[in-house]
CSV table of N, CA and C in Angstrom, one decimal:
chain,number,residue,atom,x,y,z
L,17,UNK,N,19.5,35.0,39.2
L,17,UNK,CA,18.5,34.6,40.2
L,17,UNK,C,18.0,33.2,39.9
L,18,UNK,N,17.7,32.3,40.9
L,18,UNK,CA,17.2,31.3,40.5
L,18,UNK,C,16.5,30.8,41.8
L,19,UNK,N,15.4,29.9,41.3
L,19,UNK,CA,14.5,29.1,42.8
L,19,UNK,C,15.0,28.3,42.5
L,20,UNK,N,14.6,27.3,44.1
L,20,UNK,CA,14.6,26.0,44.1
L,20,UNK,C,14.0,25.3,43.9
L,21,UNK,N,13.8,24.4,43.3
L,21,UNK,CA,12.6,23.6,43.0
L,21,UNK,C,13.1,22.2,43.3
L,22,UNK,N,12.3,21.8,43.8
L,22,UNK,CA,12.4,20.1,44.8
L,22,UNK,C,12.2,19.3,43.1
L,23,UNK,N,12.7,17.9,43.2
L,23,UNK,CA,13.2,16.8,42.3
L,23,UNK,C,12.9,15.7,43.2
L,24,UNK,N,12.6,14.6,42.1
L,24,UNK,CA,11.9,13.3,42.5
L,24,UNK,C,12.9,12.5,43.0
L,25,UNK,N,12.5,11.7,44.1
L,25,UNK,CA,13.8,11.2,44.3
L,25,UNK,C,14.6,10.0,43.3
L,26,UNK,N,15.5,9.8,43.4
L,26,UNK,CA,16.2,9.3,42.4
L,26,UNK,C,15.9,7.5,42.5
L,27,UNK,N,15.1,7.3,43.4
L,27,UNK,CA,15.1,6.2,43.3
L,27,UNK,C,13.7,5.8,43.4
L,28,UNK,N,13.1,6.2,42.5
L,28,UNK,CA,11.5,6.2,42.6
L,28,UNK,C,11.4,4.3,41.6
L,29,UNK,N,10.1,3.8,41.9
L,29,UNK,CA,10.1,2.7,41.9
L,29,UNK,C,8.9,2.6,40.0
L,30,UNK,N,9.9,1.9,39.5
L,30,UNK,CA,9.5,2.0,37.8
L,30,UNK,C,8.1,0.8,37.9
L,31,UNK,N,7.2,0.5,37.6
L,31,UNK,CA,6.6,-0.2,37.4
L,31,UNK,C,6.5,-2.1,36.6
L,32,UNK,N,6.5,-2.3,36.7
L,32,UNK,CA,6.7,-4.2,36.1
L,32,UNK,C,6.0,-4.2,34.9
L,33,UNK,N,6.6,-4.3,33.9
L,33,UNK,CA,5.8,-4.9,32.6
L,33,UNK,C,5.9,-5.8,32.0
L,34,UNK,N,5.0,-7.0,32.2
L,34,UNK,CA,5.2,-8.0,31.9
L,34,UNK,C,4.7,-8.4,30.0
L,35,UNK,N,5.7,-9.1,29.4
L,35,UNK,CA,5.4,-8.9,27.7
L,35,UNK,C,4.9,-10.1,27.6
L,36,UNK,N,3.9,-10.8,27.0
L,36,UNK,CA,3.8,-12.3,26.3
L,36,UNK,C,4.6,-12.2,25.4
L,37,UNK,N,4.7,-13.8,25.4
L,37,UNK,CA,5.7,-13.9,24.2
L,37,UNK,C,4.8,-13.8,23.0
L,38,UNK,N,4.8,-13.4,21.8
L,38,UNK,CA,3.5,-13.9,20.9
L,38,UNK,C,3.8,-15.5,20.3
L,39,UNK,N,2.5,-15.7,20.0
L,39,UNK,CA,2.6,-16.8,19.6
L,39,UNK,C,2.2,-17.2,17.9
L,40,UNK,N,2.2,-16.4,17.3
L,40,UNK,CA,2.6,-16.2,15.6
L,40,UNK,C,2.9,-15.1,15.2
L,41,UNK,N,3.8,-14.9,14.5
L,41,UNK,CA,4.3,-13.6,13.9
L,41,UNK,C,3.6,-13.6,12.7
L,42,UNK,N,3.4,-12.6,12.8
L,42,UNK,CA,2.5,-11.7,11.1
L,42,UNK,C,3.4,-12.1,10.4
L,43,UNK,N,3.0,-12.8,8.5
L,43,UNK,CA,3.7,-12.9,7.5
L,43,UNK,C,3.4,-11.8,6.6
L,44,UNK,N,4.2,-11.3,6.0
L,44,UNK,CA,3.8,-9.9,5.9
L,44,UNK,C,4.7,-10.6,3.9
L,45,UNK,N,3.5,-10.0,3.1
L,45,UNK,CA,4.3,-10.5,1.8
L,45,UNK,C,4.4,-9.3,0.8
L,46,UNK,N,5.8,-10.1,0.5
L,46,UNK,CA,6.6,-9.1,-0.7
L,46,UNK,C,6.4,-8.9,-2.2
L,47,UNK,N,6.9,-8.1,-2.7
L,47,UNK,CA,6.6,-7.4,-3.9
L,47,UNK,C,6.3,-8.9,-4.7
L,48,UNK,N,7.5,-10.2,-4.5
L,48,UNK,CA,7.8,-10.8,-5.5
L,48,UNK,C,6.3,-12.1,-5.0
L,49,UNK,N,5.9,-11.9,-3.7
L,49,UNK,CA,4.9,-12.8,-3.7
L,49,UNK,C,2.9,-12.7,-4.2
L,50,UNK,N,3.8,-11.4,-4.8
L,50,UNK,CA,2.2,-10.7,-5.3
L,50,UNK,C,2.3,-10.4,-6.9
L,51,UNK,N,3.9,-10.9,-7.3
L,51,UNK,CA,3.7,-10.7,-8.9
L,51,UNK,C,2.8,-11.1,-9.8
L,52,UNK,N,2.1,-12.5,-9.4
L,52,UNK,CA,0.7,-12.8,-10.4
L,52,UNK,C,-0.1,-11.8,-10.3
L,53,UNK,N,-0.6,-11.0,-8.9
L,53,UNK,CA,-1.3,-10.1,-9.1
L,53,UNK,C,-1.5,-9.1,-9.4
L,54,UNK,N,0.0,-8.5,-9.4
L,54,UNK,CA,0.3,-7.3,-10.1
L,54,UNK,C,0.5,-7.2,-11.4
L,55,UNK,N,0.5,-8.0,-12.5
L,55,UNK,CA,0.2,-8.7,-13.8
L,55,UNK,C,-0.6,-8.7,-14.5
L,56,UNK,N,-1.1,-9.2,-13.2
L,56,UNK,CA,-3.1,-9.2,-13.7
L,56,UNK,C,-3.5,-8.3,-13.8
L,57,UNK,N,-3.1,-7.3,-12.7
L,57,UNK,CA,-3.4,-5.4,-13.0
L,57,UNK,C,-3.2,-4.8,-13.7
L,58,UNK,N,-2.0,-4.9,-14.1
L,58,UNK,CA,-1.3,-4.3,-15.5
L,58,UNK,C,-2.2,-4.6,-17.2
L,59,UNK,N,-2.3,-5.7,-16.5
L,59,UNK,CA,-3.1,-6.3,-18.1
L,59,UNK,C,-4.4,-6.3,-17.9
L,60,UNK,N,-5.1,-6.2,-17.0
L,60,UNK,CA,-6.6,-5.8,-16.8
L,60,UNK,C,-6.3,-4.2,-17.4
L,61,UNK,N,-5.8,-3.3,-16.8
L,61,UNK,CA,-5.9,-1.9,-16.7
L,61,UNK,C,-5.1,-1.7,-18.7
L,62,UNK,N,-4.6,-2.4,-19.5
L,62,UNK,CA,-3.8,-2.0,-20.9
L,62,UNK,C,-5.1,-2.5,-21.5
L,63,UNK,N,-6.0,-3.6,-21.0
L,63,UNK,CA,-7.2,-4.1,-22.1
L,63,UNK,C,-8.6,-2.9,-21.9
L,64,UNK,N,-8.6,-2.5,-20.5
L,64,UNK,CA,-9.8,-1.4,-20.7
L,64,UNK,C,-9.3,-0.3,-21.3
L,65,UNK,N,-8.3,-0.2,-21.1
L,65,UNK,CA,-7.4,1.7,-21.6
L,65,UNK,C,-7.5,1.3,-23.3
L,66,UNK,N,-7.5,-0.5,-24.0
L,66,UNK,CA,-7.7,-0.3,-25.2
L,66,UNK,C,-9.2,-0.4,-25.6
L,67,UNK,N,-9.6,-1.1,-24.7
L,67,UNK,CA,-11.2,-1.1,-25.1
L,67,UNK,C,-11.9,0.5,-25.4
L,68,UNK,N,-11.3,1.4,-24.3
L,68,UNK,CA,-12.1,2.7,-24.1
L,68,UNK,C,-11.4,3.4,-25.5
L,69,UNK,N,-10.1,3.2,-26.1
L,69,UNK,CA,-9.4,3.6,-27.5
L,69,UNK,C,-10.7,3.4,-28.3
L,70,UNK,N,-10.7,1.6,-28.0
L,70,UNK,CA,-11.9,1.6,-29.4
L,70,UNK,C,-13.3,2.5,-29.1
L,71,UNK,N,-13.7,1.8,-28.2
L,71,UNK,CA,-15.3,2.7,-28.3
L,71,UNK,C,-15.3,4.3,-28.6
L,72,UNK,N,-14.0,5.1,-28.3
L,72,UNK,CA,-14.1,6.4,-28.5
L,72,UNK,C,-13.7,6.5,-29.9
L,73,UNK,N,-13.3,6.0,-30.4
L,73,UNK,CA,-13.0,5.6,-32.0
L,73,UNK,C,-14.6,5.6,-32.5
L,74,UNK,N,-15.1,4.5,-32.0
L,74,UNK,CA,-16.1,4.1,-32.4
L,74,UNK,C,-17.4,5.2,-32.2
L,75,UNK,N,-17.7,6.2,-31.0
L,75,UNK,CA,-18.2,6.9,-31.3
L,75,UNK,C,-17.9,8.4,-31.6
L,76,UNK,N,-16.5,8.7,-32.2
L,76,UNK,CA,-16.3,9.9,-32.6
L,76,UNK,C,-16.3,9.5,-34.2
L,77,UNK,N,-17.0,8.2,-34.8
L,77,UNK,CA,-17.4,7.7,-36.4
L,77,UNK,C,-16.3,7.5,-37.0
L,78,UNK,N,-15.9,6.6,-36.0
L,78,UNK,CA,-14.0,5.9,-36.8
L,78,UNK,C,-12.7,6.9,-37.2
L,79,UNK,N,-12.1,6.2,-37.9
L,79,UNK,CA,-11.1,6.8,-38.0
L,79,UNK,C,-10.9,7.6,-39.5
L,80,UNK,N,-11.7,7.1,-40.3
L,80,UNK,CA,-11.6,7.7,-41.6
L,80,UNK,C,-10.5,6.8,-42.5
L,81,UNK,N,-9.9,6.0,-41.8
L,81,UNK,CA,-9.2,5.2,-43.0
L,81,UNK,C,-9.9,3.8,-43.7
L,82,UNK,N,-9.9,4.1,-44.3
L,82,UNK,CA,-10.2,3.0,-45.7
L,82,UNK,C,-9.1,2.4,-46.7
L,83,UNK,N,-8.7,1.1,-46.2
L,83,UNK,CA,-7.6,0.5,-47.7
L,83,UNK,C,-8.0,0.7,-48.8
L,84,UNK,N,-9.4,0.0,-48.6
L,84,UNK,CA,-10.0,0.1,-49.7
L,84,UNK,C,-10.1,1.0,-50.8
L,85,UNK,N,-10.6,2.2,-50.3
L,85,UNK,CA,-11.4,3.4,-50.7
L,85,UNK,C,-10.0,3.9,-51.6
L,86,UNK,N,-10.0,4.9,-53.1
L,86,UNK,CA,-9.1,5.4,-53.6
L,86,UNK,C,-8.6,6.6,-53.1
């Protein structure tokens, strides 16, 4: 069994779209134009990760080694 069902006609009228052209393209930058920065990250984030070594050193009363001491 099946209906009929009416269809658009085939020559239905699409609408106009008109594009600008742009007039600058986005510069969009790469890994290698951000390596100072990413450097700086690395070595910002190894000097607090040793800073926080020390102070937790520092308040769990050092480490207990001594050259000195016999």
């Amino acid at each position: 069994m099946s209906v009929h069902a009416e269809h658009r006609p085939a020559t239905a009228e699409q609408p106009t779209v008109q594009h600008r052209p742009a007039t600058r393209q986005p510069v969009k930058k790469g890994p290698e134009d951000r390596g100072l920065l990413m450097a700086l990250g690395v070595a910002l984030v190894a000097l607090l990760v040793f800073g926080a070594m020390v102070a937790l050193t520092m308040l769990g009363c050092g480490d207990g080694y001594a050259p000195w001491a016999p």
